Amino acid sequence: MPTIDVFAVGLEAKAVNLLAQMAMDLIAATLEVSFTDDVAVLQEIVDDGAAQLRRRVDMMADMYAWQNYQLGKVEGSEEKAASQGRRAKYAWVLDAGAQHCSTCLTLAAGGPYTLDELPGIPGDAPTDCNGGCRCDLVEVGA
Amino acid sequence: MAKAKKKPKLRERINAVFSALRGDITATVTETNEWQRFATGIRKVGLRGTDEFDSDQKSMAERIDAAWQRDPIMFRVVDDYDKLALGSGLTMTSENEKALPPARAIWRENNLDDLQHAAAIELTVTGNVFARVPKMEKPTAAGESTVPSIDLIPSLQIDKIVTDETGRITHYLRKWTEQSYGGIETGVKEGAGVVVPKPKAKYEFIPADEIVHVKINAAAGDVRGISPLAPTWRWSQTYLRTLQTTYNLSLARSLVIMHAAYEGGNSESIAEMLSTFESNTVRRTDPQGFDFDVFATGQVIGTNEKVTITPIGAEVSGRSMDSEMRRLLLAVAAGVGIPEVLLSDGDYSNLASSTNQMAPFFRLVKSIQQKIIQLFRGCFELAFDRMDQYGLLNGVVPDQDKDEYHKADVLDITGPEIETTDISTLANSLVSLTSAKIISKQQACEQLNLDWKEIQQQIADEKSAGGDDTDDTGVEQNPGYTFPFGALNHAIRAAADPTTDPKGKPRHAETFKTLKRLLGNMHTEINTFKTALVAAGSDFNKKKAAYDAFTSAVFSKLHEMQDVTRAMGRKEANAND
């Protein structure tokens, strides 16, 4: 895993790209009816598209908040460990209330992991659940 | 003692039958073939099998024939039976390529495109259609027509249908009146030049093998059919009379009856005022011949400032919503099988019930279409017989097969499909159209006669109850958490000490407030973006400007969101120290 700051920049870039794509999708939907002068149809399409955009933004914000929360925890743990002259280690903890993908099950069974060994942070790791991952990184042996 | 009449022997009776079959017996017109007059109008069962069409029914047919071109309801029924049954018209095809040229020549030269509609109208108005395909002379000279003629004979001109003793139709007696104008002289003549035609009564016994006759509503043994308008005619007339009366009354009230108020007036001044009015009225006669008094147009009457004159408001209308008038319309509709919605303004109908009512009506119309096709098949059989007689159809079909079927059987005459609008099919079509963004949801709702405002509310309720769980960002909503930030909230609450805040507030309460505020700001930016897109219309530059403004505003919120949640995570990492 790259340094915390580099990782944070990467997270932000991905979120920005996703948001830009969502906005462009809405514009694309309106372009399909730009050949008509039917304002009612355009209004309806924009209303529907905006409602969908709102839902997608909510989902994205939820994912983004979790990712940065996990990143912040790792950052805090690394700072603390560095000040204590040790290396922090993290367990990949499954969310008790969620369904788990097979990748997360494998990650949870392995570990604990140092920062270098972590494949990523929950929500931005190469797991089958992608951005929906709500697993937790918990420092162990602190 | 009078000698008893000798009863014919069996042999003589059999001979008589065979003679009839051979056509030896001259057709006789029996009494039962006349337009008989029955006191009660009820048919006698024993007279069935011959042309028994009593004078009451003939006069009814004449009334309908006169009325349908003036009565809007009757016209609507006739027009619907014709246009719905035939629509774009009958189609004639054949897999036998040699049959098509002569068939098409017959179709073209006899203008069967128009004739089919005339036949449908005739069938509806009288219950019968008589088409004549006369025998033709052998064409000898070049240029002579080789196409037999097909003509419709008005049903009311068929005065008698002649049958022999076995009930077999032998002739049709046609009676009609022609207007003879004498010789026609071209060029400009002097004088008034009024040409008075001389009516000439004509009659003709047409052989049965020249006539194709189709009928509807004919019971077993009936020679003629009955029009579906026959039982409804009087109800239609009653409806129109009621409508006319209502209209007249309303009109008269609005023209004649006025309210005059005399402020502070006594009986003398009021009497004087009334006298002034009466002396200023004129007498008019309405189209029905009733007299009424009214102020003449443009008339000025002088009174004084204390008098106020107000015409009595009267609604001039013939609303179908009046229960009596609606019942009259229902009687007409029931008689002809047409749904009420086709005869009214549709106040009482909704799409679903109207669609259900139309289904049996369309089946009825389909049967009319089949009758016209049957007529055409009969006409083509006769026409092909005429042509075949002179070898004009050689090679159309192999002659050796002619005993198995008629040459006209190679023709395929079909009518347009008559389908009702099935609600489920319509709904599926409308879903496709809205998905393709060809029509709006509002327009689709109007097609289905749904209230758009109710549908909007329903959509909003469904969305707030929970929309899609997935989208193409690949983010699946985690079940069990409120949304958004539910998982984050849960993680904080699940910490060992959820209330480390010295004031006892839930940890990170301010952070969550900030997150919700930031998300609310993003929603506001979405609304602004939406408005800008609609205003932009088809202007791409404006759309791009709206996009730039939206993304710029929202990216800053994202950055702020990252800062606060990252800070939250750092605090949590150190919280367990």
XYZ file of C-alpha atoms in Angstrom:
719
model
C 0.000 0.000 0.000
C 1.376 3.423 -0.843
C 1.856 6.147 1.737
C -1.189 7.509 3.478
C -1.152 10.848 1.688
C -0.704 9.297 -1.714
C -3.507 6.948 -0.917
C -5.740 9.821 0.160
C -5.084 11.628 -3.113
C -5.939 8.459 -5.006
C -9.214 8.080 -3.102
C -10.189 11.657 -3.829
C -9.323 11.321 -7.504
C -11.475 8.239 -7.830
C -14.426 9.954 -6.119
C -14.052 13.014 -8.319
C -14.000 10.854 -11.440
C -17.059 8.981 -10.303
C -18.963 12.177 -9.616
C -17.954 13.666 -12.953
C -19.177 10.544 -14.698
C -22.517 10.709 -12.906
C -22.984 14.320 -13.978
C -22.050 13.468 -17.532
C -24.578 10.619 -17.528
C -27.309 13.107 -16.717
C -26.230 15.374 -19.535
C -26.124 12.412 -21.918
C -29.702 11.536 -20.985
C -30.847 15.028 -21.935
C -28.967 14.940 -25.211
C -31.146 12.047 -26.339
C -34.204 14.261 -26.375
C -32.518 17.443 -27.538
C -33.907 16.836 -31.026
C -37.455 17.451 -29.751
C -38.783 20.714 -28.498
C -40.909 18.970 -25.942
C -40.042 20.779 -22.741
C -42.275 18.483 -20.723
C -40.308 15.423 -21.818
C -36.989 17.144 -21.135
C -38.144 18.244 -17.690
C -39.261 14.759 -16.846
C -36.010 13.221 -18.004
C -33.986 15.724 -16.041
C -36.137 15.166 -12.954
C -35.673 11.407 -13.202
C -31.983 11.776 -13.905
C -31.494 14.182 -11.036
C -33.285 11.838 -8.653
C -31.012 9.030 -9.739
C -27.976 11.288 -9.440
C -29.002 12.158 -5.903
C -29.201 8.482 -4.940
C -25.869 7.746 -6.527
C -24.251 10.694 -4.786
C -25.629 9.453 -1.469
C -24.135 6.035 -2.099
C -20.857 7.526 -3.157
C -20.717 9.794 -0.101
C -21.395 6.817 2.154
C -18.602 4.839 0.549
C -16.215 7.789 0.525
C -16.828 8.568 4.199
C -16.097 4.954 5.176
C -12.953 4.823 3.069
C -11.551 7.996 4.605
C -12.563 6.949 8.072
C -10.572 3.736 7.633
C -7.700 5.722 6.163
C -7.779 8.058 9.153
C -7.684 5.112 11.553
C -4.690 3.645 9.791
C -3.017 7.049 9.758
C -3.609 7.517 13.511
C -2.389 4.014 14.278
C 0.742 4.471 12.171
C 1.564 7.749 13.902
C 1.065 6.167 17.292
C 3.119 3.124 16.414
C 5.899 5.264 14.985
C 6.054 7.277 18.154
C 6.339 4.027 20.106
C 9.002 2.605 17.869
C 7.001 -0.292 16.616
C 5.110 -1.313 13.555
C 1.337 -1.307 13.680
C -0.534 -4.386 12.611
C -4.157 -4.585 11.488
C -6.808 -7.236 11.464
C -9.327 -7.317 8.687
C -12.523 -7.529 10.729
C -15.764 -8.546 9.125
C -18.858 -6.474 9.768
C -21.094 -8.566 11.991
C -24.268 -7.281 10.362
C -23.276 -7.592 6.713
C -22.911 -10.238 4.072
C -19.322 -11.051 3.223
C -17.736 -11.665 -0.092
C -15.231 -14.466 -0.487
C -12.270 -12.075 -0.731
C -13.102 -10.466 2.587
C -13.548 -13.864 4.146
C -10.078 -14.782 2.961
C -8.600 -11.505 4.207
C -10.297 -11.863 7.551
C -8.935 -15.361 7.929
C -5.410 -14.140 7.196
C -3.472 -11.364 8.894
C -2.758 -9.449 10.956
C -1.219 -7.228 8.306
C 1.296 -4.437 8.396
C 0.648 -1.381 6.333
C 2.801 -2.738 3.554
C 0.958 -6.045 3.559
C -2.531 -4.551 3.368
C -4.016 -4.911 -0.162
C -5.899 -1.719 0.436
C -8.476 -0.317 2.770
C -12.048 -1.540 3.021
C -14.084 0.076 0.266
C -11.018 0.561 -1.902
C -9.408 -2.851 -1.839
C -9.504 -5.451 -4.604
C -12.392 -7.262 -2.950
C -15.455 -8.645 -4.630
C -17.709 -6.292 -2.673
C -15.877 -3.265 -4.092
C -17.017 0.051 -2.664
C -19.736 -1.636 -0.641
C -17.229 -3.189 1.728
C -17.824 -2.257 5.358
C -15.164 -4.379 6.901
C -13.074 -2.677 9.567
C -9.331 -2.353 10.045
C -8.616 -2.786 13.719
C -5.159 -2.403 15.128
C -4.081 -5.440 17.068
C -1.455 -5.791 19.715
C -1.282 -2.028 20.288
C -123.956 -33.104 -54.291
C -120.793 -31.353 -55.421
C -118.055 -33.548 -56.637
C -115.145 -33.675 -54.213
C -111.919 -32.287 -55.567
C -109.649 -35.057 -56.727
C -106.502 -35.397 -54.684
C -103.398 -35.613 -56.931
C -101.876 -39.008 -57.037
C -98.455 -39.661 -55.687
C -97.028 -40.048 -59.176
C -98.371 -36.716 -60.261
C -96.896 -35.056 -57.234
C -93.503 -36.630 -57.869
C -93.653 -35.552 -61.510
C -94.405 -32.030 -60.423
C -91.314 -32.025 -58.241
C -89.087 -33.326 -61.018
C -90.531 -30.798 -63.432
C -89.675 -28.042 -61.027
C -86.136 -29.337 -60.718
C -85.791 -29.359 -64.462
C -87.177 -25.857 -64.625
C -90.190 -26.839 -66.619
C -92.595 -24.984 -64.485
C -92.955 -21.318 -65.143
C -92.156 -19.391 -62.021
C -95.252 -18.186 -60.367
C -95.639 -15.378 -58.030
C -97.519 -16.565 -55.019
C -99.447 -14.388 -52.698
C -96.898 -14.910 -49.996
C -94.251 -13.171 -52.059
C -95.980 -9.843 -51.828
C -95.238 -7.180 -49.257
C -98.013 -8.456 -47.096
C -99.924 -6.433 -44.644
C -100.486 -8.003 -41.310
C -102.673 -6.343 -38.823
C -100.461 -7.324 -35.947
C -97.160 -7.271 -37.811
C -96.431 -10.773 -36.599
C -95.296 -13.302 -39.123
C -97.198 -16.463 -39.641
C -94.929 -19.430 -39.163
C -96.429 -21.361 -42.034
C -95.367 -18.768 -44.559
C -91.682 -19.090 -43.876
C -89.431 -20.165 -46.709
C -90.795 -17.650 -49.151
C -90.186 -13.973 -49.420
C -92.382 -12.823 -46.665
C -91.600 -9.273 -45.836
C -94.574 -7.560 -44.424
C -95.369 -3.988 -45.224
C -94.535 -2.844 -41.700
C -91.003 -4.019 -42.161
C -90.785 -2.518 -45.623
C -91.935 0.849 -44.366
C -89.453 0.572 -41.488
C -86.680 -0.081 -43.991
C -87.766 2.990 -45.928
C -87.779 5.115 -42.771
C -84.302 3.970 -41.808
C -83.050 4.575 -45.297
C -84.378 8.133 -45.115
C -83.254 8.758 -41.527
C -79.663 7.608 -41.520
C -78.568 10.473 -43.702
C -80.173 13.046 -41.392
C -80.130 11.505 -37.948
C -76.655 11.896 -36.431
C -77.004 8.850 -34.207
C -78.187 6.602 -37.028
C -75.471 7.966 -39.260
C -72.864 7.268 -36.595
C -73.999 3.656 -36.318
C -74.000 3.134 -40.086
C -70.667 4.860 -40.482
C -69.092 2.833 -37.672
C -70.373 -0.440 -39.126
C -68.924 0.534 -42.496
C -65.619 2.139 -41.540
C -64.769 -0.197 -38.690
C -65.704 -3.292 -40.688
C -63.784 -2.339 -43.786
C -61.261 0.208 -42.584
C -58.582 0.485 -45.234
C -60.555 -1.870 -47.435
C -60.636 -5.490 -48.470
C -57.545 -6.991 -49.997
C -57.411 -9.501 -52.794
C -54.415 -11.705 -53.358
C -53.750 -15.029 -54.965
C -50.952 -17.531 -55.179
C -52.109 -18.185 -58.730
C -50.421 -15.439 -60.724
C -52.616 -15.979 -63.763
C -55.793 -15.342 -61.776
C -54.744 -11.927 -60.548
C -54.850 -9.923 -63.807
C -58.468 -10.754 -64.654
C -59.492 -10.449 -60.996
C -57.840 -7.070 -60.699
C -59.475 -5.956 -63.939
C -62.858 -6.872 -62.456
C -61.974 -5.020 -59.272
C -60.802 -1.930 -61.055
C -63.484 -1.574 -63.694
C -66.285 -2.126 -61.219
C -64.727 0.199 -58.658
C -64.978 -2.376 -55.929
C -63.035 -0.078 -53.600
C -66.136 2.095 -53.343
C -68.655 -0.649 -53.889
C -67.596 -2.497 -50.745
C -68.454 0.522 -48.617
C -71.791 0.930 -50.343
C -72.459 -2.738 -49.614
C -71.583 -2.326 -45.926
C -73.907 0.659 -45.662
C -76.683 -1.199 -47.443
C -76.243 -4.188 -45.187
C -76.467 -2.022 -42.091
C -79.406 0.060 -43.255
C -81.570 -2.710 -44.727
C -80.096 -5.975 -43.496
C -79.577 -7.147 -47.088
C -77.259 -6.630 -50.011
C -78.150 -7.600 -53.554
C -75.362 -7.594 -56.104
C -75.997 -8.299 -59.753
C -73.518 -9.862 -62.157
C -75.446 -9.962 -65.438
C -74.674 -12.326 -68.227
C -72.422 -10.766 -70.808
C -72.318 -10.990 -74.537
C -69.339 -12.568 -76.131
C -66.807 -9.889 -76.969
C -66.360 -9.988 -80.719
C -64.611 -6.814 -81.648
C -61.278 -5.570 -80.461
C -61.666 -3.045 -77.670
C -64.874 -4.535 -76.319
C -64.841 -5.007 -72.610
C -64.096 -8.504 -71.429
C -64.847 -7.673 -67.850
C -68.235 -8.535 -66.375
C -70.041 -5.813 -64.504
C -70.906 -5.969 -60.815
C -73.602 -3.614 -59.551
C -75.440 -3.221 -56.296
C -79.201 -3.097 -56.434
C -80.840 -1.127 -53.630
C -82.625 -3.564 -51.334
C -85.796 -1.522 -51.348
C -86.051 -1.969 -55.111
C -86.266 -5.733 -54.708
C -90.000 -5.882 -54.461
C -90.392 -9.610 -54.555
C -88.193 -12.623 -54.280
C -89.808 -15.254 -56.445
C -89.671 -18.842 -55.362
C -90.999 -21.974 -56.895
C -93.004 -24.594 -55.089
C -89.929 -26.108 -53.537
C -88.831 -22.799 -52.116
C -85.953 -22.390 -54.521
C -85.434 -18.786 -55.557
C -85.872 -18.349 -59.256
C -86.129 -14.622 -59.808
C -85.846 -11.280 -58.130
C -88.448 -8.744 -59.100
C -86.923 -5.328 -59.193
C -89.103 -2.216 -59.298
C -87.781 1.258 -59.598
C -88.507 4.670 -61.020
C -86.286 6.392 -63.466
C -86.345 10.051 -64.236
C -86.444 10.532 -67.968
C -85.106 13.840 -69.158
C -85.710 13.331 -72.805
C -83.112 14.325 -75.348
C -80.151 16.401 -74.253
C -79.373 19.347 -76.499
C -76.051 21.007 -76.072
C -75.344 24.699 -76.581
C -76.802 27.812 -74.987
C -80.582 28.111 -75.376
C -82.866 31.009 -74.782
C -85.575 31.054 -72.219
C -85.845 29.722 -68.684
C -85.026 26.228 -69.830
C -86.656 24.400 -66.972
C -86.367 20.741 -67.654
C -88.998 18.665 -65.950
C -88.101 15.011 -65.817
C -90.749 12.478 -66.467
C -90.754 9.638 -63.994
C -91.027 6.236 -65.525
C -91.818 3.184 -63.495
C -89.801 0.156 -64.461
C -89.616 -3.404 -63.413
C -87.537 -6.412 -64.238
C -87.484 -10.056 -63.279
C -83.811 -10.745 -62.703
C -82.792 -14.386 -62.902
C -81.548 -15.739 -59.643
C -78.283 -16.878 -61.194
C -77.337 -13.236 -61.750
C -77.825 -12.186 -58.151
C -75.637 -12.594 -55.099
C -77.613 -11.942 -51.940
C -76.217 -11.728 -48.417
C -78.196 -10.847 -45.331
C -77.884 -10.437 -41.600
C -80.227 -11.106 -38.703
C -82.179 -13.654 -40.689
C -83.842 -16.456 -38.772
C -84.081 -19.959 -40.201
C -86.152 -19.901 -43.363
C -86.178 -16.115 -43.650
C -85.459 -14.961 -47.138
C -84.540 -11.423 -46.136
C -82.451 -10.093 -43.296
C -83.318 -7.328 -40.872
C -81.369 -4.166 -40.219
C -79.918 -3.750 -36.721
C -81.325 -0.233 -36.831
C -84.902 -1.438 -37.077
C -85.519 -1.867 -33.339
C -83.546 1.237 -32.445
C -84.999 3.672 -34.904
C -87.818 4.905 -32.697
C -85.529 5.372 -29.697
C -83.164 7.421 -31.761
C -86.047 9.571 -32.948
C -87.270 9.968 -29.390
C -83.834 11.016 -28.243
C -83.543 13.631 -30.947
C -87.036 14.944 -30.277
C -86.232 15.247 -26.585
C -83.006 16.980 -27.394
C -84.759 19.400 -29.712
C -87.441 20.153 -27.153
C -84.886 20.775 -24.433
C -82.982 23.066 -26.705
C -86.069 24.986 -27.764
C -87.189 25.489 -24.211
C -83.804 26.716 -23.131
C -83.537 29.028 -26.072
C -87.004 30.391 -25.566
C -86.357 30.993 -21.897
C -83.175 32.865 -22.601
C -84.791 35.001 -25.257
C -88.156 35.681 -23.800
C -88.107 35.466 -20.078
C -86.503 38.341 -18.328
C -86.546 39.553 -14.821
C -87.345 43.206 -14.364
C -86.759 44.826 -11.000
C -88.229 48.209 -10.224
C -86.569 49.720 -7.215
C -89.153 51.273 -4.964
C -91.829 50.653 -7.547
C -95.477 50.324 -6.701
C -98.099 48.333 -8.553
C -98.904 51.207 -10.897
C -95.337 51.878 -11.910
C -94.695 48.181 -12.377
C -97.805 47.811 -14.527
C -96.651 50.750 -16.601
C -93.248 49.190 -17.001
C -94.715 45.874 -18.159
C -96.901 47.676 -20.607
C -93.844 49.385 -22.047
C -92.162 46.047 -22.530
C -95.142 44.385 -24.135
C -95.635 47.173 -26.583
C -92.061 46.804 -27.721
C -92.030 43.079 -28.455
C -92.349 41.515 -31.851
C -93.783 38.154 -32.707
C -91.499 35.511 -34.125
C -92.029 31.924 -35.251
C -89.511 29.219 -34.454
C -88.556 26.457 -36.952
C -91.130 24.155 -35.383
C -93.881 26.678 -36.138
C -94.421 27.947 -32.603
C -94.991 31.657 -32.107
C -93.276 33.605 -29.372
C -92.830 37.252 -28.447
C -89.404 38.699 -28.083
C -87.626 41.993 -28.200
C -86.460 42.648 -31.683
C -82.746 42.641 -32.263
C -81.255 46.041 -31.638
C -84.386 47.380 -30.012
C -83.923 50.063 -27.376
C -86.447 50.442 -24.586
C -86.439 53.494 -22.422
C -87.301 53.079 -18.777
C -85.714 54.880 -15.879
C -82.714 54.427 -13.635
C -84.700 52.454 -11.106
C -85.438 49.600 -13.479
C -83.028 46.707 -13.829
C -83.631 44.108 -16.542
C -81.913 40.738 -16.359
C -82.493 37.872 -18.829
C -83.216 34.622 -17.088
C -80.096 32.550 -17.472
C -80.848 29.342 -19.245
C -78.441 26.687 -20.148
C -78.803 25.937 -23.806
C -77.570 22.458 -24.030
C -78.582 18.934 -24.541
C -76.478 17.225 -22.027
C -76.059 13.538 -22.276
C -75.768 13.537 -18.536
C -79.515 13.991 -18.107
C -80.597 10.594 -16.917
C -83.596 10.327 -19.242
C -81.606 11.251 -22.288
C -78.829 8.917 -21.316
C -81.313 6.077 -21.034
C -82.535 6.845 -24.531
C -78.987 6.667 -25.824
C -78.461 3.417 -23.983
C -81.512 1.972 -25.720
C -80.024 2.859 -29.085
C -76.620 1.527 -28.112
C -78.084 -1.735 -26.843
C -79.967 -2.267 -30.073
C -76.995 -1.869 -32.338
C -74.340 -3.276 -30.042
C -72.303 -0.104 -29.977
C -70.753 0.880 -26.650
C -72.271 3.953 -25.064
C -68.949 5.759 -25.263
C -69.215 5.905 -29.068
C -72.589 7.601 -28.909
C -71.921 10.091 -26.135
C -69.297 12.507 -24.864
C -67.730 9.789 -22.757
C -68.562 11.435 -19.438
C -69.511 8.115 -17.941
C -66.750 6.051 -19.349
C -63.192 5.344 -18.406
C -60.639 3.689 -20.592
C -60.766 0.286 -18.986
C -64.542 -0.133 -19.065
C -64.822 1.372 -22.549
C -62.183 -1.045 -23.805
C -64.095 -3.953 -22.310
C -67.319 -2.766 -23.917
C -65.700 -2.449 -27.309
C -64.671 -6.103 -27.508
C -68.102 -7.580 -28.337
C -68.784 -4.666 -30.659
C -65.651 -5.392 -32.632
C -66.701 -8.998 -32.977
C -69.986 -7.767 -34.368
C -68.152 -5.560 -36.824
C -65.972 -8.487 -37.811
C -69.086 -10.445 -38.744
C -70.162 -7.565 -41.011
C -66.768 -7.696 -42.658
C -67.201 -11.430 -43.260
C -70.551 -10.812 -44.907
C -69.002 -8.357 -47.348
C -66.242 -10.840 -48.100
C -68.921 -13.467 -48.689
C -70.650 -11.089 -51.099
C -67.425 -10.489 -52.980
C -66.655 -14.172 -53.214
C -70.085 -14.767 -54.706
C -69.609 -11.920 -57.179
C -66.215 -13.174 -58.280
C -67.564 -16.663 -58.780
C -70.260 -15.337 -61.095
C -67.843 -12.968 -62.826
C -65.352 -15.754 -63.444
C -68.200 -17.899 -64.782
C -69.055 -15.196 -67.305
C -65.457 -14.902 -68.416
C -64.865 -18.628 -68.449
C -67.873 -19.066 -70.695
C -65.975 -17.309 -73.479
C -62.625 -18.796 -72.729
C -61.277 -15.636 -71.164
C -59.865 -17.514 -68.190
C -57.985 -20.184 -70.030
C -54.971 -21.251 -68.133
C -56.009 -19.662 -64.884
C -56.478 -23.013 -63.302
C -56.130 -26.419 -64.884
C -59.415 -27.374 -66.489
C -59.184 -30.900 -65.273
C -59.520 -29.643 -61.702
C -62.625 -27.593 -62.373
C -64.930 -30.230 -60.984
C -63.177 -30.097 -57.666
C -63.367 -26.409 -57.079
C -64.451 -23.181 -58.617
C -61.888 -21.095 -60.478
C -62.569 -18.184 -58.155
C -61.360 -20.283 -55.229
C -57.791 -19.332 -56.121
C -58.584 -15.799 -54.986
C -57.974 -14.884 -51.396
C -60.127 -11.965 -50.220
C -59.377 -10.694 -46.745
C -60.353 -7.756 -44.591
C -58.226 -5.625 -42.260
C -57.721 -6.860 -38.735
C -60.213 -5.569 -36.242
C -58.680 -5.505 -32.824
C -59.548 -3.878 -29.597
C -56.992 -1.985 -27.638
C -56.027 -4.446 -24.989
C -55.119 -2.585 -21.834
C -52.157 -4.833 -21.069
C -50.773 -4.481 -24.607
C -51.255 -0.732 -24.471
C -49.525 -0.552 -21.109
C -46.538 -2.557 -22.358
C -46.264 -0.346 -25.420
C -46.355 2.750 -23.298
C -43.618 1.400 -21.011
C -41.429 0.843 -24.072
C -42.127 4.326 -25.348
C -41.317 5.974 -22.036
C -38.131 3.901 -21.639
C -37.041 5.051 -25.071
C -37.910 8.601 -24.006
C -40.205 9.049 -26.980
C -43.063 10.117 -24.772
C -43.071 11.368 -21.218
C -44.530 9.476 -18.289
C -47.214 12.090 -18.049
C -48.270 11.481 -21.640
C -48.303 7.743 -21.002
C -50.510 8.223 -17.973
C -52.939 10.265 -20.023
C -53.171 7.420 -22.547
C -54.148 5.097 -19.739
C -56.501 7.682 -18.275
C -54.537 7.814 -15.018
C -54.212 10.866 -12.833
C -50.693 12.210 -13.315
C -50.521 13.882 -9.919
C -51.434 10.630 -8.190
C -48.813 8.754 -10.149
C -46.175 11.337 -9.257
C -47.034 10.937 -5.591
C -46.866 7.168 -5.953
C -43.436 7.358 -7.562
C -42.190 9.672 -4.832
C -43.538 7.355 -2.116
C -41.861 4.356 -3.681
C -38.557 6.141 -3.938
C -38.587 7.272 -0.346
C -39.408 3.738 0.730
C -36.170 2.576 -0.859
C -34.944 2.605 -4.413
C -32.509 0.370 -6.201
C -29.994 -1.432 -4.093
C -27.351 -1.364 -6.749
C -26.184 0.947 -9.404
C -23.341 0.975 -11.816
C -20.910 2.474 -9.330
C -20.660 -1.054 -7.998
C -21.581 0.106 -4.533
C -24.050 -2.162 -2.882
C -26.074 -0.757 -0.095
C -25.266 -2.706 3.027
C -28.463 -4.120 4.398
C -29.355 -3.191 7.922
C -27.824 0.314 8.025
C -29.612 3.574 7.609
C -28.451 5.481 4.674
C -26.206 7.408 4.214
C -23.362 7.130 6.767
C -25.218 4.364 8.553
C -22.246 2.008 8.658
C -19.994 4.780 9.912
C -22.480 5.675 12.566
C -22.741 2.057 13.608
C -18.982 1.705 13.844
C -18.711 4.722 16.120
C -21.556 3.562 18.319
C -20.049 0.132 18.605
C -16.824 1.521 20.063
C -16.028 0.632 23.643
C -16.989 3.993 24.992
C -19.430 5.753 22.741
C -19.659 8.793 25.008
C -16.140 10.028 25.551
C -17.367 13.529 25.040
C -17.117 15.153 28.489
C -20.550 16.644 28.045
C -22.027 13.205 27.410
C -22.859 13.843 23.795
C -22.474 10.976 21.364
C -18.982 10.873 19.964
C -18.365 12.653 16.749
C -21.852 14.145 16.772
C -20.507 17.353 15.224
C -18.702 15.399 12.553
C -21.881 13.661 11.525
C -23.657 16.970 11.454
C -20.955 18.294 9.174
C -21.220 15.260 6.932
C -24.960 15.667 6.587
C -24.566 19.345 5.903
C -22.020 18.635 3.197
C -24.302 16.052 1.642
C -27.188 18.514 1.787
C -25.014 21.044 -0.032
C -24.374 18.462 -2.731
C -28.108 17.934 -3.110
C -28.597 21.657 -3.517
C -25.935 21.712 -6.205
C -27.745 18.862 -7.963
C -30.962 20.898 -8.027
C -29.106 23.880 -9.423
C -27.528 21.646 -12.035
C -30.911 20.206 -12.947
C -32.487 23.633 -13.416
C -29.579 24.777 -15.518
C -29.850 21.721 -17.765
C -33.535 22.309 -18.447
C -32.886 25.961 -19.156
C -30.018 25.035 -21.456
C -32.392 23.131 -23.745
C -30.376 21.907 -26.697
C -27.535 24.413 -26.192
C -24.502 22.240 -25.512
C -22.314 25.132 -24.377
C -24.786 25.991 -21.675
C -24.933 22.350 -20.645
C -21.144 22.280 -20.348
C -21.150 25.457 -18.312
C -23.725 23.895 -15.964
C -21.588 20.768 -15.705
C -18.465 22.793 -14.881
C -20.275 24.767 -12.217
C -21.736 21.622 -10.661
C -18.527 19.633 -10.552
C -16.504 22.570 -9.230
C -18.981 23.127 -6.374
C -19.274 19.475 -5.464
C -15.572 18.653 -5.600
C -14.873 21.144 -2.852
C -17.503 19.436 -0.697
C -15.840 16.103 -1.377
C -12.507 17.427 -0.213
C -14.023 18.759 2.959
C -15.761 15.408 3.514
C -12.440 13.638 3.225
C -10.834 15.919 5.777
C -13.502 15.462 8.455
C -13.819 11.693 8.102
C -10.074 11.204 7.990
C -9.836 13.273 11.156
C -12.558 11.153 12.709
C -10.588 8.023 11.899
C -7.410 9.459 13.450
C -9.256 10.303 16.624
C -10.707 6.834 16.827
C -7.285 5.275 16.429
C -6.037 7.276 19.409
C -9.225 6.997 21.399
C -8.372 3.689 22.927
C -5.171 4.825 24.431
